[in-house]
Amino acid sequence: MTSTAQAPQPGAGTAHPEHLGHVIFIAAAAAMGGFLFGYDSSVINGAVEAIRDRYDIGPAALAQVIAIALIGCAIGAATAGRIADRIGRIRCMQIASVLFTISAVGSALPFALWDLAFWRIVGGFAIGMASVIGPAYIAEVAPPAYRGRLGSFQQAAIVIGIAISQLVNWGLLNAAGGNQRGQLMGLEAWQVMLGVMVIPAVLYGMLSFAIPESPRFLLSVGKRERAKTILAEVEGKGVDLDARVGEIEHAMRSEHKSTFKDLLGGGFFFKPIVWVGIGLSVFQQFVGINVAFYYSSTLWQSVGVDPTQSFFYSFTTSIINIIGTVIAMIFVDRIGRKPLALIGSVGMVVGLALEAWAFSYNLVDGKLPATQGWVALVAAHVFVLFFALSWGVVVWVFLGEMFPNRIRAAALGVAASAQWIANWAITASFPSLASWNLSATYIIYTVFAALSIPFVLKFVKETKGKALEEMG
């Protein structure tokens, strides 16, 4: 929100708010949307086998029920910005909270397969909204001196949400005697797993009433005094508030609203830089990362692991995901985005190739041989670790930095859409591919991880230490 024509007033970029704890609370409350994003995305992991059994469906139909939420995600992400600009960031969060709550209740009490699929779409719409509104709100409210660190709350909340969902699923499965369809509180265990999300969804809605509206939105609707009050809260009273308001208003007036037409050019429809962004998004998904979060318990059970243990391994994978994310947050500004992406690609190739090798062995008494079983388990954790410390974070950093100012918003929208489509393709295809040949499926993911290395080396430029105005 800085302006090239009007320099920030002294202290605006380095303001230290008197109540930093309050600012952290605001960012953490907004990041609850990221927590629900992660939780809702992966909680289905605990219900896959039960849904297959209850509705007696094959891998193709099962895949559509799991993947259909991504359609809602794409719609929610595409519309959240306009909704937020019209009614405000806080109202947008409250709508997402209501949708998360409705989706949790509906998914826990379905009366038919299509009904469950519908509530999955509703939850997906909420995920899409949360994926857009959380980072945008935090960026607009955070004082410049803390923007990067507070912005990382969103990604941290997502991976924590994934981990907590797997821990809750594991606990509920144990309470139901290790049976996903076992009775728990008058319902089948898998229904309770999906319904528990009501708790964080309601909490998200309650927290949205305790945090202020974005000063940028308030200025856009003419509420200058309220905007100044909030700026004083988050940036400190030592900042020249009139100057900061003027700076934000000038930036809003001078912004170029990028459109799809701005992205066209070059020999292949889009400008080359847009294709690079699309490539990063597609590679991030085509290595099969979401198989680890949507289907891991099913995967382990398919090679003979006890259901309770398979849920526990899903939880440990999520903990590894958190550790990798923290590593990326520490090193992304130290060693750069491109080296981190390359390190991650090499690690993913190794992990995926070992999984493909382990899954190539025939099952003995319904289980992988002991050596191959342990290799598969360790390799799966290695894969998730290297993804999390690289592509899980780096791609979002690249997409936020690599595009020229004039096309950034529109290009980011196209790249994000490509990511949802690629996510859907992997999620929808895995059950059928795994039924065909699990080892070959992982060879496919290994090939994409390997191809990401020359792609990064040839087409991706380092953005570390460069001003946004230098891009393009």
CSV table of C-alpha atoms in Angstrom, one decimal:
chain,number,residue,atom,x,y,z
A,1,MET,CA,0.0,0.0,0.0
A,2,THR,CA,3.0,2.3,-0.5
A,3,SER,CA,2.8,4.9,-3.2
A,4,THR,CA,5.5,5.8,-5.7
A,5,ALA,CA,4.3,9.3,-6.0
A,6,GLN,CA,4.0,10.1,-2.3
A,7,ALA,CA,6.7,9.0,0.1
A,8,PRO,CA,5.7,7.4,3.4
A,9,GLN,CA,5.9,9.7,6.4
A,10,PRO,CA,8.8,9.1,8.9
A,11,GLY,CA,8.0,6.1,11.0
A,12,ALA,CA,5.3,4.7,8.8
A,13,GLY,CA,7.4,1.8,7.5
A,14,THR,CA,9.0,1.0,10.9
A,15,ALA,CA,6.1,1.8,13.3
A,16,HIS,CA,6.1,-0.4,16.4
A,17,PRO,CA,2.6,-0.5,17.8
A,18,GLU,CA,2.2,0.1,21.5
A,19,HIS,CA,0.0,-3.0,21.8
A,20,LEU,CA,1.8,-5.5,19.7
A,21,GLY,CA,-0.1,-8.3,21.4
A,22,HIS,CA,-3.3,-6.8,20.1
A,23,VAL,CA,-2.0,-6.8,16.6
A,24,ILE,CA,-0.9,-10.4,16.9
A,25,PHE,CA,-4.3,-11.3,18.1
A,26,ILE,CA,-5.9,-9.6,15.1
A,27,ALA,CA,-3.7,-11.5,12.7
A,28,ALA,CA,-4.2,-14.8,14.5
A,29,ALA,CA,-8.0,-14.3,14.5
A,30,ALA,CA,-7.9,-13.7,10.7
A,31,ALA,CA,-5.7,-16.7,10.3
A,32,MET,CA,-8.4,-18.9,11.8
A,33,GLY,CA,-9.7,-18.9,8.2
A,34,GLY,CA,-6.4,-20.6,7.2
A,35,PHE,CA,-6.8,-23.1,10.1
A,36,LEU,CA,-10.3,-24.0,8.8
A,37,PHE,CA,-8.8,-24.1,5.2
A,38,GLY,CA,-6.3,-26.8,6.4
A,39,TYR,CA,-8.8,-28.6,8.7
A,40,ASP,CA,-11.6,-28.9,6.1
A,41,SER,CA,-9.3,-29.8,3.3
A,42,SER,CA,-7.8,-32.8,5.1
A,43,VAL,CA,-10.5,-34.0,7.6
A,44,ILE,CA,-12.1,-36.0,4.8
A,45,ASN,CA,-9.0,-38.3,5.0
A,46,GLY,CA,-10.6,-40.0,8.0
A,47,ALA,CA,-13.9,-40.7,6.2
A,48,VAL,CA,-12.8,-42.0,2.8
A,49,GLU,CA,-13.0,-45.8,3.5
A,50,ALA,CA,-16.2,-45.4,5.5
A,51,ILE,CA,-17.9,-43.5,2.7
A,52,ARG,CA,-16.7,-46.1,0.2
A,53,ASP,CA,-18.2,-48.9,2.4
A,54,ARG,CA,-21.5,-47.1,3.4
A,55,TYR,CA,-22.5,-46.1,-0.1
A,56,ASP,CA,-20.9,-49.1,-1.8
A,57,ILE,CA,-19.1,-47.0,-4.5
A,58,GLY,CA,-16.1,-47.6,-6.8
A,59,PRO,CA,-12.9,-45.6,-6.9
A,60,ALA,CA,-14.2,-43.2,-9.6
A,61,ALA,CA,-17.3,-42.2,-7.7
A,62,LEU,CA,-15.4,-42.0,-4.5
A,63,ALA,CA,-12.8,-39.7,-6.1
A,64,GLN,CA,-15.5,-37.3,-7.3
A,65,VAL,CA,-17.0,-37.0,-3.7
A,66,ILE,CA,-13.6,-36.2,-2.3
A,67,ALA,CA,-12.5,-33.9,-5.1
A,68,ILE,CA,-15.8,-32.1,-5.6
A,69,ALA,CA,-15.0,-29.7,-2.8
A,70,LEU,CA,-12.3,-28.2,-5.0
A,71,ILE,CA,-15.0,-26.9,-7.4
A,72,GLY,CA,-16.4,-24.9,-4.5
A,73,CYS,CA,-12.9,-23.8,-3.6
A,74,ALA,CA,-12.3,-22.4,-7.1
A,75,ILE,CA,-15.7,-20.5,-7.1
A,76,GLY,CA,-15.1,-19.1,-3.6
A,77,ALA,CA,-11.5,-18.0,-4.4
A,78,ALA,CA,-12.7,-16.3,-7.6
A,79,THR,CA,-15.6,-14.4,-5.9
A,80,ALA,CA,-14.2,-13.6,-2.5
A,81,GLY,CA,-12.3,-10.5,-3.6
A,82,ARG,CA,-15.4,-8.8,-5.1
A,83,ILE,CA,-17.5,-9.8,-2.1
A,84,ALA,CA,-14.9,-8.3,0.3
A,85,ASP,CA,-14.7,-5.1,-1.7
A,86,ARG,CA,-18.4,-4.7,-1.6
A,87,ILE,CA,-19.4,-5.6,2.0
A,88,GLY,CA,-16.0,-5.6,3.8
A,89,ARG,CA,-13.4,-8.1,4.9
A,90,ILE,CA,-15.0,-8.8,8.2
A,91,ARG,CA,-18.4,-9.6,6.7
A,92,CYS,CA,-16.7,-11.9,4.2
A,93,MET,CA,-15.1,-13.8,7.1
A,94,GLN,CA,-18.4,-14.1,8.8
A,95,ILE,CA,-20.0,-15.5,5.6
A,96,ALA,CA,-17.2,-18.0,5.4
A,97,SER,CA,-17.7,-19.0,9.0
A,98,VAL,CA,-21.4,-19.6,8.4
A,99,LEU,CA,-20.6,-21.7,5.3
A,100,PHE,CA,-18.0,-23.8,7.2
A,101,THR,CA,-20.6,-24.4,10.0
A,102,ILE,CA,-23.4,-25.4,7.6
A,103,SER,CA,-21.0,-27.6,5.7
A,104,ALA,CA,-19.8,-29.4,8.8
A,105,VAL,CA,-23.4,-30.1,10.0
A,106,GLY,CA,-24.6,-31.2,6.5
A,107,SER,CA,-21.6,-33.4,6.0
A,108,ALA,CA,-22.1,-35.1,9.3
A,109,LEU,CA,-25.8,-35.8,8.7
A,110,PRO,CA,-26.0,-36.8,5.0
A,111,PHE,CA,-29.0,-38.8,3.8
A,112,ALA,CA,-27.5,-39.7,0.4
A,113,LEU,CA,-24.2,-39.6,-1.4
A,114,TRP,CA,-25.2,-36.6,-3.6
A,115,ASP,CA,-26.2,-34.7,-0.4
A,116,LEU,CA,-22.7,-35.3,1.1
A,117,ALA,CA,-21.2,-34.1,-2.2
A,118,PHE,CA,-23.3,-30.9,-2.0
A,119,TRP,CA,-22.2,-30.1,1.5
A,120,ARG,CA,-18.6,-30.7,0.4
A,121,ILE,CA,-19.0,-28.0,-2.3
A,122,VAL,CA,-20.4,-25.6,0.3
A,123,GLY,CA,-17.3,-26.2,2.5
A,124,GLY,CA,-15.1,-25.8,-0.6
A,125,PHE,CA,-16.6,-22.4,-1.3
A,126,ALA,CA,-15.8,-21.4,2.3
A,127,ILE,CA,-12.2,-22.7,1.9
A,128,GLY,CA,-11.8,-20.6,-1.3
A,129,MET,CA,-13.0,-17.5,0.5
A,130,ALA,CA,-10.7,-18.1,3.4
A,131,SER,CA,-7.7,-18.7,1.1
A,132,VAL,CA,-8.2,-15.2,-0.4
A,133,ILE,CA,-9.6,-13.0,2.4
A,134,GLY,CA,-7.2,-14.1,5.2
A,135,PRO,CA,-3.9,-13.1,3.6
A,136,ALA,CA,-5.4,-9.9,2.1
A,137,TYR,CA,-6.9,-8.7,5.4
A,138,ILE,CA,-3.6,-9.4,7.3
A,139,ALA,CA,-1.6,-7.5,4.7
A,140,GLU,CA,-3.9,-4.5,5.0
A,141,VAL,CA,-4.1,-4.4,8.8
A,142,ALA,CA,-0.5,-5.4,9.7
A,143,PRO,CA,2.0,-2.6,10.5
A,144,PRO,CA,4.7,-2.5,7.7
A,145,ALA,CA,7.4,-3.5,10.2
A,146,TYR,CA,5.7,-6.7,11.0
A,147,ARG,CA,3.8,-7.5,7.7
A,148,GLY,CA,6.0,-10.4,6.6
A,149,ARG,CA,6.0,-12.2,9.9
A,150,LEU,CA,2.2,-11.7,10.5
A,151,GLY,CA,1.5,-12.7,6.9
A,152,SER,CA,3.2,-16.1,7.6
A,153,PHE,CA,0.4,-16.8,10.2
A,154,GLN,CA,-1.9,-17.9,7.3
A,155,GLN,CA,0.4,-20.6,6.1
A,156,ALA,CA,1.2,-21.7,9.6
A,157,ALA,CA,-2.5,-21.9,10.4
A,158,ILE,CA,-3.2,-24.1,7.4
A,159,VAL,CA,-0.6,-26.7,8.3
A,160,ILE,CA,-1.7,-26.7,11.9
A,161,GLY,CA,-5.3,-27.1,10.8
A,162,ILE,CA,-4.2,-30.2,8.7
A,163,ALA,CA,-2.4,-31.7,11.7
A,164,ILE,CA,-5.2,-31.0,14.2
A,165,SER,CA,-7.7,-32.6,11.9
A,166,GLN,CA,-5.6,-35.8,11.7
A,167,LEU,CA,-5.1,-35.8,15.5
A,168,VAL,CA,-8.9,-35.4,16.1
A,169,ASN,CA,-9.6,-38.2,13.5
A,170,TRP,CA,-7.2,-40.5,15.2
A,171,GLY,CA,-8.7,-39.8,18.7
A,172,LEU,CA,-12.2,-40.4,17.4
A,173,LEU,CA,-11.2,-43.6,15.6
A,174,ASN,CA,-9.7,-44.9,18.9
A,175,ALA,CA,-12.9,-44.0,20.7
A,176,ALA,CA,-14.9,-45.9,18.2
A,177,GLY,CA,-12.8,-49.1,18.7
A,178,GLY,CA,-10.8,-48.6,15.5
A,179,ASN,CA,-13.8,-48.8,13.2
A,180,GLN,CA,-14.6,-45.7,11.0
A,181,ARG,CA,-18.2,-46.9,11.0
A,182,GLY,CA,-18.3,-47.6,14.7
A,183,GLN,CA,-20.9,-45.9,16.8
A,184,LEU,CA,-20.0,-42.7,18.5
A,185,MET,CA,-22.5,-40.2,20.1
A,186,GLY,CA,-25.3,-41.8,18.1
A,187,LEU,CA,-23.5,-41.4,14.8
A,188,GLU,CA,-20.9,-43.4,12.8
A,189,ALA,CA,-17.4,-42.3,13.7
A,190,TRP,CA,-16.7,-40.8,10.3
A,191,GLN,CA,-19.8,-38.5,10.6
A,192,VAL,CA,-18.5,-37.2,13.9
A,193,MET,CA,-15.1,-36.5,12.3
A,194,LEU,CA,-16.7,-34.3,9.7
A,195,GLY,CA,-19.1,-32.7,12.2
A,196,VAL,CA,-16.4,-31.7,14.8
A,197,MET,CA,-15.4,-28.8,12.4
A,198,VAL,CA,-18.4,-27.0,13.8
A,199,ILE,CA,-16.3,-26.0,16.8
A,200,PRO,CA,-13.5,-24.1,15.0
A,201,ALA,CA,-16.0,-22.7,12.5
A,202,VAL,CA,-18.1,-21.1,15.2
A,203,LEU,CA,-15.0,-19.9,17.0
A,204,TYR,CA,-13.8,-18.2,13.7
A,205,GLY,CA,-17.2,-16.4,13.5
A,206,MET,CA,-17.0,-15.2,17.1
A,207,LEU,CA,-13.4,-14.0,16.6
A,208,SER,CA,-14.5,-12.0,13.5
A,209,PHE,CA,-16.6,-9.8,15.8
A,210,ALA,CA,-13.6,-9.0,18.0
A,211,ILE,CA,-11.3,-7.6,15.3
A,212,PRO,CA,-11.5,-4.4,13.4
A,213,GLU,CA,-12.4,-3.8,9.7
A,214,SER,CA,-9.5,-3.1,7.3
A,215,PRO,CA,-8.5,0.6,7.2
A,216,ARG,CA,-8.3,0.3,3.4
A,217,PHE,CA,-11.9,-0.9,3.1
A,218,LEU,CA,-13.1,1.8,5.5
A,219,LEU,CA,-11.4,4.5,3.4
A,220,SER,CA,-12.9,3.0,0.3
A,221,VAL,CA,-16.4,3.6,1.8
A,222,GLY,CA,-15.6,7.1,3.2
A,223,LYS,CA,-15.1,6.2,6.9
A,224,ARG,CA,-11.9,8.2,7.4
A,225,GLU,CA,-12.1,8.7,11.2
A,226,ARG,CA,-12.7,5.0,11.9
A,227,ALA,CA,-9.8,4.1,9.6
A,228,LYS,CA,-7.5,6.5,11.4
A,229,THR,CA,-8.6,5.0,14.8
A,230,ILE,CA,-7.7,1.5,13.6
A,231,LEU,CA,-4.4,2.7,12.1
A,232,ALA,CA,-3.5,4.2,15.5
A,233,GLU,CA,-4.3,0.8,17.1
A,234,VAL,CA,-2.1,-1.2,14.8
A,235,GLU,CA,0.7,1.2,13.7
A,236,GLY,CA,1.1,3.2,16.9
A,237,LYS,CA,0.1,6.7,17.8
A,238,GLY,CA,3.5,8.1,16.8
A,239,VAL,CA,2.6,7.7,13.1
A,240,ASP,CA,1.3,10.8,11.2
A,241,LEU,CA,-2.2,9.4,10.7
A,242,ASP,CA,-3.4,12.0,8.2
A,243,ALA,CA,-0.3,11.3,6.1
A,244,ARG,CA,-0.9,7.5,6.3
A,245,VAL,CA,-4.5,8.0,5.3
A,246,GLY,CA,-3.4,10.2,2.4
A,247,GLU,CA,-0.8,7.6,1.4
A,248,ILE,CA,-3.3,4.8,1.3
A,249,GLU,CA,-5.9,6.9,-0.6
A,250,HIS,CA,-3.3,8.0,-3.2
A,251,ALA,CA,-2.3,4.3,-3.7
A,252,MET,CA,-5.9,3.3,-4.1
A,253,ARG,CA,-6.5,6.0,-6.7
A,254,SER,CA,-3.4,5.2,-8.7
A,255,GLU,CA,-3.8,1.4,-8.7
A,256,HIS,CA,-4.2,-0.2,-12.1
A,257,LYS,CA,-7.0,-2.7,-12.0
A,258,SER,CA,-5.4,-5.6,-14.0
A,259,THR,CA,-7.7,-7.6,-16.2
A,260,PHE,CA,-7.5,-10.9,-18.1
A,261,LYS,CA,-6.7,-8.9,-21.3
A,262,ASP,CA,-3.5,-7.6,-19.7
A,263,LEU,CA,-2.1,-11.1,-19.5
A,264,LEU,CA,-2.4,-11.8,-23.3
A,265,GLY,CA,0.7,-11.6,-25.5
A,266,GLY,CA,3.5,-13.6,-26.8
A,267,GLY,CA,3.4,-16.7,-29.0
A,268,PHE,CA,1.4,-18.9,-26.7
A,269,PHE,CA,-1.7,-16.9,-25.7
A,270,PHE,CA,-0.4,-15.7,-22.3
A,271,LYS,CA,2.7,-13.6,-21.6
A,272,PRO,CA,5.7,-15.9,-20.8
A,273,ILE,CA,5.8,-14.8,-17.1
A,274,VAL,CA,2.2,-15.9,-16.7
A,275,TRP,CA,3.0,-19.3,-18.0
A,276,VAL,CA,5.9,-19.5,-15.5
A,277,GLY,CA,3.3,-18.8,-12.7
A,278,ILE,CA,1.0,-21.4,-14.1
A,279,GLY,CA,3.9,-23.9,-14.3
A,280,LEU,CA,4.8,-23.3,-10.7
A,281,SER,CA,1.2,-23.9,-9.6
A,282,VAL,CA,0.8,-27.1,-11.6
A,283,PHE,CA,4.1,-28.6,-10.5
A,284,GLN,CA,3.2,-27.9,-6.9
A,285,GLN,CA,0.1,-30.1,-7.3
A,286,PHE,CA,1.3,-32.7,-9.8
A,287,VAL,CA,3.9,-34.1,-7.4
A,288,GLY,CA,0.9,-35.6,-5.6
A,289,ILE,CA,1.1,-33.7,-2.3
A,290,ASN,CA,-2.6,-33.7,-1.6
A,291,VAL,CA,-2.7,-37.5,-1.9
A,292,ALA,CA,-0.8,-37.4,1.4
A,293,PHE,CA,-3.5,-35.2,3.0
A,294,TYR,CA,-6.7,-36.5,1.4
A,295,TYR,CA,-6.0,-40.2,1.1
A,296,SER,CA,-3.0,-41.2,3.3
A,297,SER,CA,-5.1,-43.3,5.8
A,298,THR,CA,-6.6,-45.1,2.8
A,299,LEU,CA,-3.2,-45.5,1.2
A,300,TRP,CA,-1.7,-47.2,4.3
A,301,GLN,CA,-4.7,-49.4,4.8
A,302,SER,CA,-4.4,-50.6,1.2
A,303,VAL,CA,-1.0,-52.0,1.9
A,304,GLY,CA,-2.0,-53.7,5.1
A,305,VAL,CA,-1.6,-51.1,7.9
A,306,ASP,CA,-4.1,-51.3,10.7
A,307,PRO,CA,-6.7,-48.5,10.5
A,308,THR,CA,-5.8,-46.9,13.8
A,309,GLN,CA,-2.1,-47.0,12.9
A,310,SER,CA,-2.9,-45.5,9.5
A,311,PHE,CA,-4.6,-42.6,11.2
A,312,PHE,CA,-1.6,-42.1,13.5
A,313,TYR,CA,0.7,-42.0,10.5
A,314,SER,CA,-1.5,-39.4,8.9
A,315,PHE,CA,-1.0,-37.3,12.0
A,316,THR,CA,2.8,-37.7,12.1
A,317,THR,CA,2.9,-36.7,8.4
A,318,SER,CA,1.1,-33.5,9.3
A,319,ILE,CA,3.6,-32.8,12.1
A,320,ILE,CA,6.4,-33.2,9.6
A,321,ASN,CA,4.5,-30.8,7.3
A,322,ILE,CA,4.5,-28.2,10.1
A,323,ILE,CA,8.3,-28.7,10.7
A,324,GLY,CA,9.0,-28.3,7.0
A,325,THR,CA,6.9,-25.1,6.8
A,326,VAL,CA,8.8,-23.6,9.8
A,327,ILE,CA,12.1,-24.4,8.1
A,328,ALA,CA,10.9,-22.7,4.9
A,329,MET,CA,9.8,-19.6,6.8
A,330,ILE,CA,13.3,-19.4,8.4
A,331,PHE,CA,15.3,-19.9,5.2
A,332,VAL,CA,13.2,-18.4,2.4
A,333,ASP,CA,14.7,-14.9,2.9
A,334,ARG,CA,18.2,-16.2,3.8
A,335,ILE,CA,19.1,-18.6,0.9
A,336,GLY,CA,16.5,-17.5,-1.6
A,337,ARG,CA,13.4,-18.9,-3.2
A,338,LYS,CA,15.0,-20.6,-6.2
A,339,PRO,CA,17.7,-22.7,-4.2
A,340,LEU,CA,15.0,-23.7,-1.7
A,341,ALA,CA,12.7,-24.9,-4.6
A,342,LEU,CA,15.6,-26.9,-6.1
A,343,ILE,CA,16.5,-28.5,-2.8
A,344,GLY,CA,12.9,-29.5,-2.3
A,345,SER,CA,12.5,-31.0,-5.8
A,346,VAL,CA,15.6,-33.2,-5.3
A,347,GLY,CA,14.3,-34.4,-1.9
A,348,MET,CA,10.8,-35.1,-3.3
A,349,VAL,CA,12.3,-37.1,-6.2
A,350,VAL,CA,14.1,-39.3,-3.7
A,351,GLY,CA,11.1,-39.7,-1.4
A,352,LEU,CA,8.6,-40.4,-4.2
A,353,ALA,CA,10.9,-42.8,-6.0
A,354,LEU,CA,11.4,-44.9,-2.8
A,355,GLU,CA,7.7,-45.0,-2.3
A,356,ALA,CA,7.2,-46.2,-5.9
A,357,TRP,CA,9.8,-48.9,-5.3
A,358,ALA,CA,8.3,-50.1,-2.1
A,359,PHE,CA,4.7,-50.2,-3.6
A,360,SER,CA,6.0,-52.3,-6.5
A,361,TYR,CA,6.3,-55.4,-4.2
A,362,ASN,CA,3.4,-57.8,-3.9
A,363,LEU,CA,1.5,-57.9,-0.6
A,364,VAL,CA,2.2,-60.9,1.7
A,365,ASP,CA,-0.9,-61.8,3.8
A,366,GLY,CA,-2.4,-58.4,2.8
A,367,LYS,CA,0.7,-56.4,3.9
A,368,LEU,CA,3.8,-55.1,2.3
A,369,PRO,CA,7.0,-57.0,3.2
A,370,ALA,CA,8.5,-55.5,6.4
A,371,THR,CA,11.5,-53.8,4.7
A,372,GLN,CA,9.3,-52.3,1.9
A,373,GLY,CA,6.7,-51.2,4.5
A,374,TRP,CA,9.2,-49.3,6.5
A,375,VAL,CA,10.8,-47.7,3.4
A,376,ALA,CA,7.4,-46.6,2.2
A,377,LEU,CA,6.6,-45.0,5.6
A,378,VAL,CA,9.9,-43.2,5.9
A,379,ALA,CA,9.9,-42.1,2.3
A,380,ALA,CA,6.4,-40.7,2.6
A,381,HIS,CA,7.6,-38.5,5.5
A,382,VAL,CA,10.7,-37.5,3.6
A,383,PHE,CA,8.5,-36.4,0.6
A,384,VAL,CA,6.2,-34.3,2.8
A,385,LEU,CA,9.2,-32.7,4.6
A,386,PHE,CA,10.9,-31.6,1.4
A,387,PHE,CA,7.7,-30.4,-0.1
A,388,ALA,CA,6.8,-28.4,3.0
A,389,LEU,CA,10.3,-26.8,3.3
A,390,SER,CA,10.2,-25.7,-0.3
A,391,TRP,CA,7.3,-25.8,-2.8
A,392,GLY,CA,4.6,-25.6,-0.1
A,393,VAL,CA,5.8,-22.0,0.8
A,394,VAL,CA,8.0,-20.9,-2.0
A,395,VAL,CA,5.4,-21.1,-4.7
A,396,TRP,CA,3.1,-18.7,-2.9
A,397,VAL,CA,6.1,-16.3,-2.3
A,398,PHE,CA,7.0,-16.5,-6.0
A,399,LEU,CA,3.4,-15.8,-7.1
A,400,GLY,CA,3.2,-12.8,-4.8
A,401,GLU,CA,6.4,-11.3,-6.1
A,402,MET,CA,7.3,-12.4,-9.6
A,403,PHE,CA,4.7,-10.6,-11.7
A,404,PRO,CA,5.0,-6.9,-12.8
A,405,ASN,CA,2.8,-4.5,-10.8
A,406,ARG,CA,0.5,-3.9,-13.8
A,407,ILE,CA,-0.6,-7.5,-14.2
A,408,ARG,CA,0.0,-8.9,-10.6
A,409,ALA,CA,-3.6,-9.3,-9.4
A,410,ALA,CA,-4.9,-10.8,-12.7
A,411,ALA,CA,-1.9,-13.1,-13.1
A,412,LEU,CA,-2.1,-14.3,-9.5
A,413,GLY,CA,-5.7,-15.1,-10.1
A,414,VAL,CA,-4.9,-17.2,-13.2
A,415,ALA,CA,-2.1,-19.0,-11.4
A,416,ALA,CA,-4.3,-19.7,-8.4
A,417,SER,CA,-7.0,-21.1,-10.6
A,418,ALA,CA,-4.5,-23.3,-12.3
A,419,GLN,CA,-3.5,-24.6,-8.9
A,420,TRP,CA,-7.1,-25.5,-7.9
A,421,ILE,CA,-7.6,-27.3,-11.3
A,422,ALA,CA,-4.4,-29.2,-10.9
A,423,ASN,CA,-5.4,-30.1,-7.3
A,424,TRP,CA,-8.7,-31.4,-8.6
A,425,ALA,CA,-7.0,-33.5,-11.3
A,426,ILE,CA,-4.7,-35.2,-8.8
A,427,THR,CA,-7.4,-35.7,-6.2
A,428,ALA,CA,-10.0,-37.0,-8.7
A,429,SER,CA,-7.6,-39.4,-10.4
A,430,PHE,CA,-5.8,-41.0,-7.4
A,431,PRO,CA,-8.3,-43.7,-6.4
A,432,SER,CA,-8.6,-45.0,-10.0
A,433,LEU,CA,-4.8,-44.8,-10.6
A,434,ALA,CA,-4.1,-46.5,-7.3
A,435,SER,CA,-6.6,-49.3,-8.1
A,436,TRP,CA,-4.8,-49.7,-11.5
A,437,ASN,CA,-1.2,-49.7,-10.2
A,438,LEU,CA,-0.1,-47.9,-7.0
A,439,SER,CA,3.6,-48.1,-7.9
A,440,ALA,CA,3.1,-46.6,-11.4
A,441,THR,CA,1.0,-43.8,-9.8
A,442,TYR,CA,4.0,-42.8,-7.7
A,443,ILE,CA,6.3,-43.1,-10.7
A,444,ILE,CA,4.1,-40.5,-12.4
A,445,TYR,CA,4.5,-38.2,-9.4
A,446,THR,CA,8.2,-38.8,-9.3
A,447,VAL,CA,8.5,-37.8,-13.0
A,448,PHE,CA,6.7,-34.5,-12.3
A,449,ALA,CA,9.0,-33.8,-9.3
A,450,ALA,CA,12.1,-34.5,-11.5
A,451,LEU,CA,10.7,-32.3,-14.3
A,452,SER,CA,10.3,-29.4,-11.8
A,453,ILE,CA,14.1,-29.2,-11.5
A,454,PRO,CA,14.9,-28.1,-15.2
A,455,PHE,CA,11.7,-26.0,-15.1
A,456,VAL,CA,13.0,-23.9,-12.1
A,457,LEU,CA,16.6,-23.8,-13.5
A,458,LYS,CA,15.5,-22.5,-17.0
A,459,PHE,CA,12.4,-20.4,-16.4
A,460,VAL,CA,12.2,-19.2,-12.8
A,461,LYS,CA,14.1,-16.1,-11.8
A,462,GLU,CA,15.1,-15.4,-8.2
A,463,THR,CA,13.0,-12.7,-6.5
A,464,LYS,CA,14.8,-12.5,-3.2
A,465,GLY,CA,15.9,-8.9,-2.3
A,466,LYS,CA,14.2,-7.3,-5.3
A,467,ALA,CA,11.6,-4.6,-5.0
A,468,LEU,CA,8.2,-5.4,-6.5
A,469,GLU,CA,8.6,-2.6,-9.0
A,470,GLU,CA,11.7,-4.4,-10.5
A,471,MET,CA,9.6,-7.5,-11.5
A,472,GLY,CA,8.9,-8.3,-15.1
